[in-house]
PDB file of C-alpha atoms in Angstrom:
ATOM      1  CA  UNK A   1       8.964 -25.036   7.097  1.00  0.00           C
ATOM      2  CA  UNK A   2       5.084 -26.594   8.138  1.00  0.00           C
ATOM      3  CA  UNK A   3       3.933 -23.245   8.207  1.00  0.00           C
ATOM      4  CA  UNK A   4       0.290 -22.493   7.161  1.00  0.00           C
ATOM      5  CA  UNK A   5       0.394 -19.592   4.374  1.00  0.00           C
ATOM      6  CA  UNK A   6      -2.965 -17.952   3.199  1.00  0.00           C
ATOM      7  CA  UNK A   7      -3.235 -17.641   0.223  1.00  0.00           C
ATOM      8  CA  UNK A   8      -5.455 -15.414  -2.136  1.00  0.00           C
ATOM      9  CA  UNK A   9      -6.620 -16.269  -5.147  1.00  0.00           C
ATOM     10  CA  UNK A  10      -8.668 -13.338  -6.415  1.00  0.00           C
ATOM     11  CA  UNK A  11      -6.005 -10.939  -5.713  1.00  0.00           C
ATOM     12  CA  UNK A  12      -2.451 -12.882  -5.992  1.00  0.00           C
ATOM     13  CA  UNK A  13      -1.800 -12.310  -2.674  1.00  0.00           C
ATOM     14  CA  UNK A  14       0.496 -14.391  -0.251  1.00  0.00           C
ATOM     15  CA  UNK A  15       0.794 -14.077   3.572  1.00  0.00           C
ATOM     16  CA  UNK A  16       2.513 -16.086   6.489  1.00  0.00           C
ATOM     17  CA  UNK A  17       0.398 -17.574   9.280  1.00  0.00           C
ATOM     18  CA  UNK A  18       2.768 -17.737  11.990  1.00  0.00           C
ATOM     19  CA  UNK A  19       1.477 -20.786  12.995  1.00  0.00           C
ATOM     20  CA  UNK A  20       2.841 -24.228  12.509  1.00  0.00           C
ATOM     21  CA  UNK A  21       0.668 -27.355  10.906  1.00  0.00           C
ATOM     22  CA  UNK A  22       1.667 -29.383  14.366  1.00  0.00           C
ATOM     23  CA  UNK A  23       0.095 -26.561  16.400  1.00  0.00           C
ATOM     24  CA  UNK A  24      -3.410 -25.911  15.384  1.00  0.00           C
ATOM     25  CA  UNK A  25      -5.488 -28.066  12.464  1.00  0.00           C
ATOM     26  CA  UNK A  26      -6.481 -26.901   9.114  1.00  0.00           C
ATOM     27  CA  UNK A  27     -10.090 -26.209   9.843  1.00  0.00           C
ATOM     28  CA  UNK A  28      -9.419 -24.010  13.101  1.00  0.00           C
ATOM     29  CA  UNK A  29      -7.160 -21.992  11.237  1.00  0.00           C
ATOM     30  CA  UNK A  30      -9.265 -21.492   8.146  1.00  0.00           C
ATOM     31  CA  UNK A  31     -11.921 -20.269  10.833  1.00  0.00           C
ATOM     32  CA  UNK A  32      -9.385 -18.095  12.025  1.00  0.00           C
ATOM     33  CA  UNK A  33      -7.878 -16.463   9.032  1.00  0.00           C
ATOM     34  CA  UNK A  34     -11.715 -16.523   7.536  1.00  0.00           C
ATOM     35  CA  UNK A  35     -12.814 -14.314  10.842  1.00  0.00           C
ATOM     36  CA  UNK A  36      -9.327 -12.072  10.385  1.00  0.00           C
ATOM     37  CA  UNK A  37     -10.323 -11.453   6.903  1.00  0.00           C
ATOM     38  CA  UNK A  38     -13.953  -9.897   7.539  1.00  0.00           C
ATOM     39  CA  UNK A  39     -12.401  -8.123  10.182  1.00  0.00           C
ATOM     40  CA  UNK A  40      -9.821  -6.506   7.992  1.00  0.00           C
ATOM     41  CA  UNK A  41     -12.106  -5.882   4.800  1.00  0.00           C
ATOM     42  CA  UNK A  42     -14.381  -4.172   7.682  1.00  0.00           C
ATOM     43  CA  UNK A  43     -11.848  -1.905   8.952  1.00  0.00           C
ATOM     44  CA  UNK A  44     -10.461  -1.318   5.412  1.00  0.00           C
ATOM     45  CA  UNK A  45     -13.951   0.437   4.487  1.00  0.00           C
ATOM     46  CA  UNK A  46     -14.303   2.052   7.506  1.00  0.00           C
ATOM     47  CA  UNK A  47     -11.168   3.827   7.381  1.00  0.00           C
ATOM     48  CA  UNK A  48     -11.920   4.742   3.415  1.00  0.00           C
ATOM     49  CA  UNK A  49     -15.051   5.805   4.113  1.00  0.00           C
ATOM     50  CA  UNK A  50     -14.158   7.874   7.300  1.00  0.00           C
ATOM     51  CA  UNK A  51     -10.267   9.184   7.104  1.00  0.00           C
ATOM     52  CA  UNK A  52      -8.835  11.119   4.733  1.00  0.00           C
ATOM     53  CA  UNK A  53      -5.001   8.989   3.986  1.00  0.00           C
ATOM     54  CA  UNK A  54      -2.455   7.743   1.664  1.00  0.00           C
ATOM     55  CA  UNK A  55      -2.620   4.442   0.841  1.00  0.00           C
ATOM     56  CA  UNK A  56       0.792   2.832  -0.194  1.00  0.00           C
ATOM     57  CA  UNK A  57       0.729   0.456  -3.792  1.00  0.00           C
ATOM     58  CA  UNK A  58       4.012  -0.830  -3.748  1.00  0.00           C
ATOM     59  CA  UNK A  59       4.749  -2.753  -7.089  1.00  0.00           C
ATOM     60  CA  UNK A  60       7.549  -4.783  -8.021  1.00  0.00           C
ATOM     61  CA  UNK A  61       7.345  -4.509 -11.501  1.00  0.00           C
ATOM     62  CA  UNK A  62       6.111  -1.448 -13.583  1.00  0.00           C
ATOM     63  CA  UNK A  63       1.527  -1.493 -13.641  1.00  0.00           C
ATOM     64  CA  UNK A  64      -0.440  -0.087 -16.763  1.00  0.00           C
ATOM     65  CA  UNK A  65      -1.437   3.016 -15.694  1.00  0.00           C
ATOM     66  CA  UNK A  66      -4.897   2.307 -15.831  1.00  0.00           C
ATOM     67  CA  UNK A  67      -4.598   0.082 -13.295  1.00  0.00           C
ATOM     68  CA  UNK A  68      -3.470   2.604 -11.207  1.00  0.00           C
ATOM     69  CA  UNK A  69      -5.787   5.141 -12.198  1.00  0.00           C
ATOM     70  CA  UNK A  70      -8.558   2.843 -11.466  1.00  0.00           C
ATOM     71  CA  UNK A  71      -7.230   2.066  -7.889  1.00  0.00           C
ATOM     72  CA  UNK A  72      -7.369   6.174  -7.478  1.00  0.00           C
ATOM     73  CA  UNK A  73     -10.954   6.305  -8.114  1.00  0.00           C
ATOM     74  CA  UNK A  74     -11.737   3.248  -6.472  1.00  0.00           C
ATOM     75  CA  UNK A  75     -10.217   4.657  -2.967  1.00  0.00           C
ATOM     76  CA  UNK A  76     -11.550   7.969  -3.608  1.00  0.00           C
ATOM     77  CA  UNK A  77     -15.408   6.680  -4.423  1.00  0.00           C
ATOM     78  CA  UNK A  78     -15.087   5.988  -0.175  1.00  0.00           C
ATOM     79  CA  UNK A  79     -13.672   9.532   0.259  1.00  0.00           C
ATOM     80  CA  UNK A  80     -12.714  12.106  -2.213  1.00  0.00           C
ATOM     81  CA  UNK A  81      -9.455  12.492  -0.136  1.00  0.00           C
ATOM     82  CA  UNK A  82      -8.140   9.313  -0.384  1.00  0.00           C
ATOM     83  CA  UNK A  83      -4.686   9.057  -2.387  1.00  0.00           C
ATOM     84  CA  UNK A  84      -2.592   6.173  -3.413  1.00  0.00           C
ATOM     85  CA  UNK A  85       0.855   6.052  -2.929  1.00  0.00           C
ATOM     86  CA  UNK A  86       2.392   4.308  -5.935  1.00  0.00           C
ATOM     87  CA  UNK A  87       5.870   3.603  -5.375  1.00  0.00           C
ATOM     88  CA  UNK A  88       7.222   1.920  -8.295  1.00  0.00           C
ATOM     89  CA  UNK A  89      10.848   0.633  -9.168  1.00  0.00           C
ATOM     90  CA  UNK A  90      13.047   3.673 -10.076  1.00  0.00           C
ATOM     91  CA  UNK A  91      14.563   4.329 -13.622  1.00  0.00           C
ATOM     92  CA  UNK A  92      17.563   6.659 -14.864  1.00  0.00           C
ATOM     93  CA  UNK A  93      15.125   9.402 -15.124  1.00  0.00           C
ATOM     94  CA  UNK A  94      13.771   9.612 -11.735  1.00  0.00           C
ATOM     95  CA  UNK A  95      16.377   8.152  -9.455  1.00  0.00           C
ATOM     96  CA  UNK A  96      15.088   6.455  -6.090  1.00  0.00           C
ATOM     97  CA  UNK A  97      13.427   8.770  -3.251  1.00  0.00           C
ATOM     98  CA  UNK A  98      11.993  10.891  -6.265  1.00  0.00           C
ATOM     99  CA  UNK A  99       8.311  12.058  -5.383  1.00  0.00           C
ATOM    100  CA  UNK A 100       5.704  13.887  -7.074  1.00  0.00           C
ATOM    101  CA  UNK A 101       2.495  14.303  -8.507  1.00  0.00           C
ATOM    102  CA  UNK A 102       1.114  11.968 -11.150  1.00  0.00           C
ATOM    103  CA  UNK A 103      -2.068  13.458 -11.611  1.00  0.00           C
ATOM    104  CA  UNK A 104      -5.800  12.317 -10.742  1.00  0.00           C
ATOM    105  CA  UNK A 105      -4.979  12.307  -6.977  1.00  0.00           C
ATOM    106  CA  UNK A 106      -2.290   9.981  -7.092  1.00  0.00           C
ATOM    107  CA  UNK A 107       1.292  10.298  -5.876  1.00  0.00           C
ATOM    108  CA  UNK A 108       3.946   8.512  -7.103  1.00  0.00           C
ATOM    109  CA  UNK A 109       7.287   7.802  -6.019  1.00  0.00           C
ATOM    110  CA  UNK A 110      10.373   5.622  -7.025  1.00  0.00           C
ATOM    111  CA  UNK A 111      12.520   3.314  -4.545  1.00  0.00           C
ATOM    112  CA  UNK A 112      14.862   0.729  -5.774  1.00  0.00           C
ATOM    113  CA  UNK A 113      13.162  -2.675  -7.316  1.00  0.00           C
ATOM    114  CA  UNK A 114      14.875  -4.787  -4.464  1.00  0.00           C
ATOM    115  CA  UNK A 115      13.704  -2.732  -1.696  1.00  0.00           C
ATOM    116  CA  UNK A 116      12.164  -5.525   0.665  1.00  0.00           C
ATOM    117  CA  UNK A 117      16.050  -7.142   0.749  1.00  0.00           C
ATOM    118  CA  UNK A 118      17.544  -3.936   1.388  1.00  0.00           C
ATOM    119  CA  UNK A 119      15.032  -2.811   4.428  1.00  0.00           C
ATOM    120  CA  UNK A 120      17.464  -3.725   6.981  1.00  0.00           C
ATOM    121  CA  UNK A 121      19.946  -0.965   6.260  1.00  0.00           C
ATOM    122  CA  UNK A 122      20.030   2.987   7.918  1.00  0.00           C
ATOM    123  CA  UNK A 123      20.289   4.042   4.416  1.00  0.00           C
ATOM    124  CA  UNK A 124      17.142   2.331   3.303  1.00  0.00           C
ATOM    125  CA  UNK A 125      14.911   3.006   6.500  1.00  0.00           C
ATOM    126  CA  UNK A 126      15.812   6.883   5.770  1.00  0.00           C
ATOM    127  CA  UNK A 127      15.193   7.099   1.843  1.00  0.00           C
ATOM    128  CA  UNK A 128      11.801   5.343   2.839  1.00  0.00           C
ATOM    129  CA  UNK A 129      11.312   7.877   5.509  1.00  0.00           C
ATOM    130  CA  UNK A 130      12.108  10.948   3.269  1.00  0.00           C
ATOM    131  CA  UNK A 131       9.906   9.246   0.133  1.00  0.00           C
ATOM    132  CA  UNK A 132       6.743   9.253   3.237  1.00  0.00           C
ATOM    133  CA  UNK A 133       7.591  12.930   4.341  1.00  0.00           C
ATOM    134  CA  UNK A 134       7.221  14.315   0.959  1.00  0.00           C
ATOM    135  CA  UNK A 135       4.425  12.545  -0.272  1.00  0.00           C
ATOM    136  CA  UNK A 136       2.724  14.082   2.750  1.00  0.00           C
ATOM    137  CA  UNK A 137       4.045  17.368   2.094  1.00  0.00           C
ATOM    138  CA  UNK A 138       2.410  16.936  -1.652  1.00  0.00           C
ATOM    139  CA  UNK A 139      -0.924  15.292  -0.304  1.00  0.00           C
ATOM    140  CA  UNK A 140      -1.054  18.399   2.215  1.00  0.00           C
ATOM    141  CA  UNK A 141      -0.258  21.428  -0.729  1.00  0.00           C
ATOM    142  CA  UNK A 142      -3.184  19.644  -2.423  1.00  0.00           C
ATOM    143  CA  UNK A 143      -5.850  20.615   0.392  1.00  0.00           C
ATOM    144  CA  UNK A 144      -7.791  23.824   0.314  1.00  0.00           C
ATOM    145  CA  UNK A 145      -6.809  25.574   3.758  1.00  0.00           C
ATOM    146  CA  UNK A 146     -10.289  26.516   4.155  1.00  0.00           C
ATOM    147  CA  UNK A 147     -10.138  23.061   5.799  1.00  0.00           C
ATOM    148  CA  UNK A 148     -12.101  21.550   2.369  1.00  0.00           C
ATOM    149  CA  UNK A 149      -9.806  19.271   1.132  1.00  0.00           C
ATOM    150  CA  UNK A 150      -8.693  18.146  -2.106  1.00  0.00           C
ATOM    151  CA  UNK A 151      -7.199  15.398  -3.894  1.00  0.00           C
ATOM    152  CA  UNK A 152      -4.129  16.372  -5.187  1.00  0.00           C
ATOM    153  CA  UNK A 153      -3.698  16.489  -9.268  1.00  0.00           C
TER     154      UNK A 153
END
């Protein structure tokens, strides 16, 4: 539609611009996104290094678990509290919205594979919304109430 879209190569990703090729020219907005971009990776390692929070991995097909393992350790080399989030498509044997520990601080839970399409419904806005409250409610049980906390195995 003449929309700019960034897109990154080291990491697969693909994101809209919002802006038009008739309203702003290549090199202003490559400037732009560039500036964006160090601003984000700079608030990304602040808040590792600084918060204690779940960080949502949503994948649309099924990861090695090493991959996932290693994105645990990675977050928690910033701050041993850190904890991914992996929500990954659901099978027969955990049914969507099921949550629960996967060991070496990492949560996982199971939505259906066509989630993004289905946003848009009540039904889908909830099951998300009950998927967030108990991966808290796990993340929290893992904590020492001494106020230490833990990540959750």
């Amino acid at each position: 539609g003449g929309e700019y879209v960034v897109i990154d190569t080291a990491y697969g990703s693909l994101r809209h611009t919002f802006v038009k090729k008739d309203d702003m020219p290549a090199e202003q907005l490559l400037e732009r996104e560039l500036s964006r971009l160090a601003f984000l990776r700079e608030k990304l390692i602040e808040d590792l290094e600084e918060s204690d929070k779940i960080f949502v991995f949503k994948e649309p097909e099924r990861q090695p678990v090493a991959s996932i393992v290693a994105l645990s350790q990675a977050l928690r080399h910033y701050n041993k509290n850190n904890v991914p989030l992996w929500v990954s498509p659901y099978a027969e044997i955990h049914p969507p919205a099921t949550v629960e520990p996967f060991g070496d601080g990492i949560i996982k839970a199971y939505m259906p594979r066509h989630f993004r399409e289905q946003w848009d419904t009540e039904e889908a806005r909830q099951t998300w919304l009950a998927v967030a409250e108990e991966a808290v409610a796990l993340w929290l049980a893992g904590r020492d109430p001494s106020g230490s906390t833990q990540p959750v195995r």
